[in-house]
XYZ file of C-alpha atoms in Angstrom:
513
model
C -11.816 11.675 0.283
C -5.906 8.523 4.237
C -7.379 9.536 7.427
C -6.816 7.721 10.555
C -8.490 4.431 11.897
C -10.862 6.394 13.990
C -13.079 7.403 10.797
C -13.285 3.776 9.483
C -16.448 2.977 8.617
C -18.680 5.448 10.753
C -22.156 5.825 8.726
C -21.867 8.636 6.199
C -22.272 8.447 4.765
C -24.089 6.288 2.070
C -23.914 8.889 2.089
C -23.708 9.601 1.918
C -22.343 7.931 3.317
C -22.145 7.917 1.852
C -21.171 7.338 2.333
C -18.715 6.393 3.559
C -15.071 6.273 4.721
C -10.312 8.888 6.677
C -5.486 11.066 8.927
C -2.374 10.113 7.963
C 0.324 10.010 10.518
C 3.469 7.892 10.893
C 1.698 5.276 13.442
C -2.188 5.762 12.447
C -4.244 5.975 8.956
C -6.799 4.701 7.303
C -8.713 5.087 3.953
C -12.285 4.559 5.029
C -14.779 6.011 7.169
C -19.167 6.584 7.472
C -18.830 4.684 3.851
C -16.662 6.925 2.680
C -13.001 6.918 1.247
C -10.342 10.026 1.812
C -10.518 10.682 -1.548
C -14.232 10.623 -1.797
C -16.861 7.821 -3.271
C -15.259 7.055 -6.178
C -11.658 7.465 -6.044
C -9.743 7.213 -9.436
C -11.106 5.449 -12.460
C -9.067 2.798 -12.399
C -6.020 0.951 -11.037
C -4.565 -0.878 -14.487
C -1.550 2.086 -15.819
C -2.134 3.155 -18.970
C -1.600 5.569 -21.668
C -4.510 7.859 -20.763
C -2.771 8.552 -17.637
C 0.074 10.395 -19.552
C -2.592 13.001 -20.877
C -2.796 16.322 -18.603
C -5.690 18.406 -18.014
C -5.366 21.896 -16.860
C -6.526 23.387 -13.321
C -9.258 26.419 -14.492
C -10.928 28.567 -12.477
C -14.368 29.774 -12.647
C -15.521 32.859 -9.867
C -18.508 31.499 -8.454
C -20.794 32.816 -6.117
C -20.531 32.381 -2.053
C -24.030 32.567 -0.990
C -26.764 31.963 -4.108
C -29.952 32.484 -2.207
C -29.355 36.000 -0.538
C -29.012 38.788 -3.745
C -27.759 41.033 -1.257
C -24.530 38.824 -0.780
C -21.857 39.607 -3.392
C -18.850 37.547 -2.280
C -17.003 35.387 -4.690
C -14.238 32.720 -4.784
C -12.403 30.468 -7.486
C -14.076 26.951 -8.022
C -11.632 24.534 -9.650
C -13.021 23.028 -12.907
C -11.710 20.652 -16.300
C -12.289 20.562 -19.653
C -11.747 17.761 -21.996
C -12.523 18.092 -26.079
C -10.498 15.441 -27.336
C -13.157 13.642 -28.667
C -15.425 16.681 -28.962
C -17.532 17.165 -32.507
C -17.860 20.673 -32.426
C -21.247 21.576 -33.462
C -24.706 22.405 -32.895
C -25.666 18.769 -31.864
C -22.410 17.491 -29.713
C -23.285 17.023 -26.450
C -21.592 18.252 -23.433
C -21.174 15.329 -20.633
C -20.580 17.395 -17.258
C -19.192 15.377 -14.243
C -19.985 16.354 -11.026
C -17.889 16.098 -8.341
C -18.527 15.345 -4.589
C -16.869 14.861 -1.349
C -13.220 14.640 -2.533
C -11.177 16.096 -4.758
C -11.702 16.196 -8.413
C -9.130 14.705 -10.118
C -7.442 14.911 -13.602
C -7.447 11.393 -14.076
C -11.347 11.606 -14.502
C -10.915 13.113 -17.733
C -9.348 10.925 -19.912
C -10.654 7.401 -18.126
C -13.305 5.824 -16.599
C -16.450 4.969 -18.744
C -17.979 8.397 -19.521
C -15.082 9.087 -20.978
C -15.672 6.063 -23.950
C -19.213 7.192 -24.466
C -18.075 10.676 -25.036
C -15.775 9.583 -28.001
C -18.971 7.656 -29.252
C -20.823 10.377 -29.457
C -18.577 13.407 -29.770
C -19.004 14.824 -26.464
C -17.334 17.411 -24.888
C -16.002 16.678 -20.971
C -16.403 18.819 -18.122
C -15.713 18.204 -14.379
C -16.953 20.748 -11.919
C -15.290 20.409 -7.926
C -17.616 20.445 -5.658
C -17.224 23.443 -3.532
C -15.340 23.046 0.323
C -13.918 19.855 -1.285
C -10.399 19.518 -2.923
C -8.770 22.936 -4.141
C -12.197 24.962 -4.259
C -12.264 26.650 -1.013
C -15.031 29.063 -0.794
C -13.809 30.519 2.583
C -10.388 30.898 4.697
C -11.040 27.943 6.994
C -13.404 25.400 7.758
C -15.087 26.536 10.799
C -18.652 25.476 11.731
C -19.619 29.079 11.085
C -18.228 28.932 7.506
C -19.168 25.568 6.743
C -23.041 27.044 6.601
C -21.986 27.906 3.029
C -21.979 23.850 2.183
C -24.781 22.322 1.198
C -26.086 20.371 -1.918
C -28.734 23.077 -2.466
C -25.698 25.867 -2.970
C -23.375 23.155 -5.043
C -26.405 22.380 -7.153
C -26.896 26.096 -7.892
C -23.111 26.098 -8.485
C -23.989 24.116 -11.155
C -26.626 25.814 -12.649
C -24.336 29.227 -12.490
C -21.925 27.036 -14.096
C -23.390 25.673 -17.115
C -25.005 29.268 -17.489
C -21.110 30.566 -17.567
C -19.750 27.914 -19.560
C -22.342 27.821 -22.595
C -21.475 31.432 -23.033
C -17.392 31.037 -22.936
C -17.759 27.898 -25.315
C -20.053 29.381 -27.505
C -22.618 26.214 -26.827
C -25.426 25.987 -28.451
C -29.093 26.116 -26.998
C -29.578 22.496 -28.798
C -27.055 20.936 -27.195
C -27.483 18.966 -24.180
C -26.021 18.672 -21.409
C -25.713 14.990 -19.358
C -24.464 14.946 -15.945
C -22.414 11.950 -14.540
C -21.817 11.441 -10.982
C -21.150 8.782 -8.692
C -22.266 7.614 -5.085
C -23.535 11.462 -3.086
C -22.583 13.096 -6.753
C -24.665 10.410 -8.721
C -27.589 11.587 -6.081
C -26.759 15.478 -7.225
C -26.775 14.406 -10.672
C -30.244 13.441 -10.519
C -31.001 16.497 -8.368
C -29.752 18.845 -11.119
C -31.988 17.474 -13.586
C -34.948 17.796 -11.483
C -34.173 21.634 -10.111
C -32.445 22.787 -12.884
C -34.291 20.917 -15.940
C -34.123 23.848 -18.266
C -29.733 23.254 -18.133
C -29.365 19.575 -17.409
C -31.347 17.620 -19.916
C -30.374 14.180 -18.868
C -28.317 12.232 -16.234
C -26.276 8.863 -15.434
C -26.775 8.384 -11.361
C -24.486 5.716 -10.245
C -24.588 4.239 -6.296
C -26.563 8.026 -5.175
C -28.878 7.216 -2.267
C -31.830 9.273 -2.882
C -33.433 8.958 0.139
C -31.760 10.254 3.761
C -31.676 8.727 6.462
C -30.365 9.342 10.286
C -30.269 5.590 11.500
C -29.433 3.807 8.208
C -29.255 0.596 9.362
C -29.699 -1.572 6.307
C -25.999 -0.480 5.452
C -24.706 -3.928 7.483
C -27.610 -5.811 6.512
C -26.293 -5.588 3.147
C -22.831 -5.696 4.243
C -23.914 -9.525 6.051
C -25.980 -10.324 2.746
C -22.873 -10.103 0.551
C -20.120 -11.877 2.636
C -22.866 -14.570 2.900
C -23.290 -14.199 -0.972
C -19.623 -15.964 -1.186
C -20.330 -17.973 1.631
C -22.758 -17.886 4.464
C -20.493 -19.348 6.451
C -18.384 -16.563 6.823
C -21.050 -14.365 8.401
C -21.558 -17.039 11.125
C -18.210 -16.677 11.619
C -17.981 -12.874 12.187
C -20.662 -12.756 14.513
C -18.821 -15.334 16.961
C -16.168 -13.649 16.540
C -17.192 -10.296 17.776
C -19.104 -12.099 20.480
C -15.766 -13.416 21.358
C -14.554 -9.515 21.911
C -17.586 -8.953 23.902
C -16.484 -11.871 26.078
C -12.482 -11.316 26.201
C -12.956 -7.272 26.941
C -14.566 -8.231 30.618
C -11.133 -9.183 32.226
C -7.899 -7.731 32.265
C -6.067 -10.644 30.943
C -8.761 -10.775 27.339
C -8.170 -6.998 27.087
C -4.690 -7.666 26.688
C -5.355 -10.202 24.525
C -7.543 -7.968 22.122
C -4.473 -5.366 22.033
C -2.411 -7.858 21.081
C -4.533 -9.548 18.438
C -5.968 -5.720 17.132
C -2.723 -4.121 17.533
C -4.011 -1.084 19.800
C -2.392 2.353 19.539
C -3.567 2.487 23.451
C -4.246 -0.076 25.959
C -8.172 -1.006 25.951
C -7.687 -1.235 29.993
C -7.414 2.420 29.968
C -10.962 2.909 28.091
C -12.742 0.047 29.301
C -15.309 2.252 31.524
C -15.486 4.407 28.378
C -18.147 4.064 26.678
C -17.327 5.850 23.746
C -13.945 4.489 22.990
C -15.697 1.264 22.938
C -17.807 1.932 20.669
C -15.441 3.772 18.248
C -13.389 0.077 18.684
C -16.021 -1.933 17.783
C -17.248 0.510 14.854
C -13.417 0.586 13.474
C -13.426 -3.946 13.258
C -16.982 -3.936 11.916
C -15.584 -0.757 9.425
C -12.909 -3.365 8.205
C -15.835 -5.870 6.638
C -17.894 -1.968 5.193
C -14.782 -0.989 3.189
C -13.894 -4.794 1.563
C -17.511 -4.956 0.470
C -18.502 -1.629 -0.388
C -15.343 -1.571 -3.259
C -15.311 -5.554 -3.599
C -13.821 -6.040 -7.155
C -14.009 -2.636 -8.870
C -11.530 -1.737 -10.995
C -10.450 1.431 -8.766
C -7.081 1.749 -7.499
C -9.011 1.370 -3.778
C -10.439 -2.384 -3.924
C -7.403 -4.420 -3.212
C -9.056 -6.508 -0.661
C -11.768 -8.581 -1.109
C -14.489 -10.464 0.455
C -13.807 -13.479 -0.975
C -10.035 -13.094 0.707
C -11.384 -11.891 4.136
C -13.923 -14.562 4.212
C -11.270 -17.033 3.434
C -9.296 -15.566 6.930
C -12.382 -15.746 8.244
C -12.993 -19.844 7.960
C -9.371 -20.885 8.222
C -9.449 -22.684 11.695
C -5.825 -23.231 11.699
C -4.995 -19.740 12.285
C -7.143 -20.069 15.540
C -10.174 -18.959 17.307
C -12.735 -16.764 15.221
C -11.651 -13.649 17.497
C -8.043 -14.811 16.380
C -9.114 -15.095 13.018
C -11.029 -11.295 12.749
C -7.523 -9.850 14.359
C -5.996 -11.229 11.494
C -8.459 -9.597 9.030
C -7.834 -6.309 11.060
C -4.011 -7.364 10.416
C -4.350 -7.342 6.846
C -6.359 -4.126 6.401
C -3.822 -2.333 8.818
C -1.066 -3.146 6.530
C -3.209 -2.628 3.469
C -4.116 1.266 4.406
C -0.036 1.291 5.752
C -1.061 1.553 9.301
C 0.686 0.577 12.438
C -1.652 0.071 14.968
C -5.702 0.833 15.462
C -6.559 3.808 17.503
C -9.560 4.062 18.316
C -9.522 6.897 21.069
C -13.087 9.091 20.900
C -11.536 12.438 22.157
C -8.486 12.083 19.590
C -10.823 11.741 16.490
C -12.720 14.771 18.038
C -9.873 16.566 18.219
C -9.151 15.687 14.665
C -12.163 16.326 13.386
C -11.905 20.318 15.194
C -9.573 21.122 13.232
C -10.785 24.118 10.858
C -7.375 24.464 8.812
C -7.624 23.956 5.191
C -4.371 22.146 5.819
C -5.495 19.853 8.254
C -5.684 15.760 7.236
C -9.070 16.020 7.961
C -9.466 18.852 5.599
C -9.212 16.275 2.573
C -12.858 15.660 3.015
C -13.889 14.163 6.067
C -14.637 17.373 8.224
C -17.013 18.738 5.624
C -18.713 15.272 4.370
C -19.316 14.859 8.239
C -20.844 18.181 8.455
C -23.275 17.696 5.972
C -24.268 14.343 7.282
C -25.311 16.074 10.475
C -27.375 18.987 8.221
C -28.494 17.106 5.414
C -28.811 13.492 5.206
C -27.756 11.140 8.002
C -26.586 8.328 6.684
C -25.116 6.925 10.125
C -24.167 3.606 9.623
C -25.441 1.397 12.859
C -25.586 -1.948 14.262
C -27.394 -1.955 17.653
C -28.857 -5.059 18.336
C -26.736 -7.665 20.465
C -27.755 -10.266 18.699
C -26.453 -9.287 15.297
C -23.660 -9.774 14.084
C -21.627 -6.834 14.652
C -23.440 -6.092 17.921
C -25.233 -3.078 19.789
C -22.074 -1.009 20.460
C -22.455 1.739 18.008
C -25.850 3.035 17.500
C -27.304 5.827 16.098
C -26.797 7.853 19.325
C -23.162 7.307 18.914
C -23.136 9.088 15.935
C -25.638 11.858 16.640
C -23.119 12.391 19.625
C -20.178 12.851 17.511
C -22.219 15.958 15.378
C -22.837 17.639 18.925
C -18.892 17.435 19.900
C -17.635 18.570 16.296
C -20.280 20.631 15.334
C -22.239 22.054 17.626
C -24.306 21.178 20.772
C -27.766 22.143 18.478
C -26.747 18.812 16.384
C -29.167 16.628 18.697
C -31.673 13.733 17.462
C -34.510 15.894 17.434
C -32.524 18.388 14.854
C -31.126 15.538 12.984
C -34.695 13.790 12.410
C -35.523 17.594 11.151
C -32.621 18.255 9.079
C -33.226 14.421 7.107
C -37.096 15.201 6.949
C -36.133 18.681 4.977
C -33.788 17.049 2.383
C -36.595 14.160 1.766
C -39.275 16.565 1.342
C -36.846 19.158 -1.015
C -35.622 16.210 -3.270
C -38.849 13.576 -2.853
C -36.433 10.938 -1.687
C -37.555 7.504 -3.856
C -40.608 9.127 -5.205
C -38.699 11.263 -7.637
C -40.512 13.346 -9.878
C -37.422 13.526 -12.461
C -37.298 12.362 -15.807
C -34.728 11.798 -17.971
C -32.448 9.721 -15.458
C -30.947 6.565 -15.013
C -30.326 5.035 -11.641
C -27.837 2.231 -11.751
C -27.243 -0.381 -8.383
C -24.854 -2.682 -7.572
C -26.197 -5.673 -5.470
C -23.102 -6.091 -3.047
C -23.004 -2.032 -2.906
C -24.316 -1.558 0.704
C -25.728 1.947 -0.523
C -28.104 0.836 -3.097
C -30.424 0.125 0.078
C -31.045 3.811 -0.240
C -30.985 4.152 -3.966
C -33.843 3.618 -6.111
C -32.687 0.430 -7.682
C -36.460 -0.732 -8.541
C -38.669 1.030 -10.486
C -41.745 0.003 -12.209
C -42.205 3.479 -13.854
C -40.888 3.508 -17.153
C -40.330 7.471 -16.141
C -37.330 6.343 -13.662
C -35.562 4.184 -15.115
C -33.315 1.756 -13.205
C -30.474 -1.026 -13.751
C -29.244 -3.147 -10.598
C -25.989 -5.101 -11.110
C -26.042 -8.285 -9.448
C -23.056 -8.687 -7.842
C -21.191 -5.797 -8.273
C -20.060 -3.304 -5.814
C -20.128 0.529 -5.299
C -20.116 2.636 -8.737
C -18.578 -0.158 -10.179
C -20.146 0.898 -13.705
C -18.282 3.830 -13.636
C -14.208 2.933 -13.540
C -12.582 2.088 -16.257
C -13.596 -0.988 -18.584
C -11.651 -3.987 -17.907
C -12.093 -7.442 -20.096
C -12.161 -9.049 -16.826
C -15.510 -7.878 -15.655
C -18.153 -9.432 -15.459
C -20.598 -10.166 -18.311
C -23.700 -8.421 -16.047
C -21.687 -5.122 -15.312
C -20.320 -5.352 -19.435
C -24.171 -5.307 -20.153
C -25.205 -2.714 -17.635
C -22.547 -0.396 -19.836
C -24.444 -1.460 -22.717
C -27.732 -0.698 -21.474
C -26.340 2.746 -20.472
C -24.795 3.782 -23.659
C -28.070 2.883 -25.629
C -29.908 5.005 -22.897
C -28.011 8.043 -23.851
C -28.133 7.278 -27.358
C -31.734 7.372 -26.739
C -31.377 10.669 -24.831
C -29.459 12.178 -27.916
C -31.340 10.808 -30.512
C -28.998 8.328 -32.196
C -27.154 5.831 -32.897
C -29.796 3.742 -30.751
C -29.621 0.536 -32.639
C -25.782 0.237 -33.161
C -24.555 1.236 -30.018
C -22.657 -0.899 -28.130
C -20.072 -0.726 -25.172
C -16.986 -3.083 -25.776
């Protein structure tokens, strides 16, 4: 789930992100923020037009519960779902593939693209997206206040699930033998592998793509992985960055370098007037290093989303003739300002606060960001940090930056101590990378900051695993393109003749073209 420049980048937010990661205004917006996009993880399936796109799938409704773990609790609301049986085979063996949405909206485009969409027609399947509740159109409550937002969890949407499947086997007259694979991508590719293991008797299988299994408060490897793929086109370029952000450190002490940086940044505000604040700073430095997250975390994938690359901001970043590297990096921030159709970077703590308060279903903020954000602070972490001056992005936003912004949007409860709670709880519930699931494949990509959470490696032959070298964040999941790679064309492969093996056929002539 385009939100303004303040959100870029903050530590989802693998997460979850996702990450992961988003308000749009005439003078300030941006697309990214904590790992995340506005329009969640994944985005749409793909940014080449074509005749899929004309199909139409209707908006249903399905009345879910409110509250599943207290009997006592009756209240109800309309969760948005889609059904696709174009390619469905209609009988006692046709599968059902179920996509599961996450932090954005669902969209219609899902269900005629992307590649779950091709192995459906191979084997007959018929398509259903579920939206995640307090995300998109399914809005479980009249607003989005802290009080209300206890509803949101991934322990209620994976019992949405189960309540789902449970309604829809009934209303499609499904069949006991047929089984049902989820799909999901990035925090939805981590609940698809969730709903196998809590709801095994439903879900028989399930394709996780980019889902960090394991939470984390300071998730710190996010940048490491971030350096390790602009140094995977050249490690040049990461030598570059980090002089270049020393360079800000260096320019911000006097008056005549802060007007320098608001030139070269293009600064909503003057950085004079937040200089002895610390947390503007930091939101500043967060929103240049959240320019390098977004280019790598989409590099190359065929969604509409990754139309900058690392190879491109790399290139900015080792052409001398445009000047200076601090020159060069407000040049990068140049491009990704006009990319996301913004006019200037404002990076203003209070503002994003403010923002980020806002409880109305109508609010920007409201497309995803206010409740992904939430359940970072109750769930999973996920906070995106670089704190060491050394490195290459520098010490200016660290984990206590982020634990800070959960207290001022949230609640004052929100501190360290709760989050290292919260993170311990979801570990515990799910078993993080010990998983006890079967039946699932976890698939990586290498430049994908978020596989650092994932379980990407596996020597049991019970969790299954395939890591994409050089491919970025649920990459195997857009739309096939005869541009990719040959690694990610063979990762489809491998997936298609894992499901074939989870169905019980056509094993030994399936292939993905």
């Amino acid at each position: 789930m385009q939100t303004t420049r303040n959100f870029k980048g903050l530590s989802v937010l693998l997460l979850l992100h996702f990450l992961f990661a988003t308000l749009i205004s005439q003078t300030e917006c941006i697309g990214f923020r904590r790992g995340r996009r506005f329009d969640g993880f994944v985005g749409e399936p793909s940014k080449v037009a074509g005749l899929q796109r004309l199909l139409d799938s209707e908006d249903l409704w399905f009345e879910q519960r409110l509250d599943h773990f207290t009997p006592k609790d009756t209240r109800t609301w309309q969760q948005r779902y889609y059904v696709n049986d174009q390619y469905y085979r209609n009988d006692s063996q046709a599968p059902v593939f179920l996509m599961i949405g996450g932090e954005g909206e669902a969209t219609k485009k899902w269900m005629h693209e992307g590649a779950w969409i091709h192995y459906a027609e191979h084997f007959g399947a018929l398509c259903i997206q579920l939206e995640h509740r307090f995300y998109g159109k399914s809005h479980p409550t009249s607003d989005l206040s802290t009080t209300n937002l206890a509803y949101l969890s991934s322990e209620q949407a994976l019992a949405d699930l189960s309540n789902f499947v449970i309604a829809m086997k009934a209303k499609h007259n499904l069949a006991d033998t047929q089984k049902w694979i989820a799909f999901g991508g990035s925090y939805p590719g981590s609940l698809a592998a969730w709903a196998r293991e809590k709801y095994p008797n439903l879900i028989y299988g399930a394709i996780s793509s980019s889902g960090p299994l394991l939470a984390q408060v300071d998730f710190k490897e996010y940048f490491e992985v971030v350096k390790a793929s602009l140094a995977s086109y050249k490690p040049e370029c990461v030598e570059a960055v980090q002089r270049s952000f020393a360079q800000v450190e260096i320019l911000l002490r006097h008056m005549i370098g802060q007007r320098n940086l608001d030139d070269k940044f293009k600064t909503c505000t003057p950085l004079k007037d937040s200089i002895e604040n610390p947390l503007d700073i930091a939101n500043f430095f967060e929103n240049i290093a959240g320019n390098f997250a977004g280019v790598v975390q989409y590099n190359k994938d065929n969604s509409p989303h990754a139309t900058v690359t690392i190879d491109e901001i790399c290139d900015i970043m080792l052409n001398t003739t445009i000047g200076p590297p601090v020159t060069r990096l407000g040049a990068v921030n140049d491009l990704l300002l006009k990319d996301s159709k913004t006019k200037c970077l404002d990076y203003k703590y209070d503002k994003m606060v403010a923002d980020m308060k806002n409880v109305s279903w109508d609010s920007e903020t409201a497309k995803g960001m206010r409740q992904w954000i939430y359940q970072t602070c109750t769930e999973f972490g996920f906070y995106q940090t670089s704190e060491n001056k050394s490195d290459t992005f520098g010490d200016r936003f660290g984990v206590d930056f982020f634990i800070r912004q959960c207290m001022d949007v949230f609640s004052d409860r929100m501190d360290s101590k709760y989050l290292d709670q919260v993170v311990a709880q979801t570990n515990k519930y799910y078993g993080a990378l010990k998983p006890e699931t079967t039946q699932v494949l976890y698939v990586h990509g290498s430049i994908d900051p978020w596989h650092a959470l994932g379980l990407y490696v596996s020597a049991n032959t019970k969790t299954p695993t395939i890591y994409i070298e050089g491919t970025a964040h649920c990459a195997n999941m857009y739309e096939p393109s005869s541009s990719d790679p040959p690694q990610l064309k063979e990762a489809r492969n491998k997936i298609l003749k894992y499901l074939a093996k989870l169905l019980d056929g056509y094993a030994s002539q399936a292939k993905f073209s």
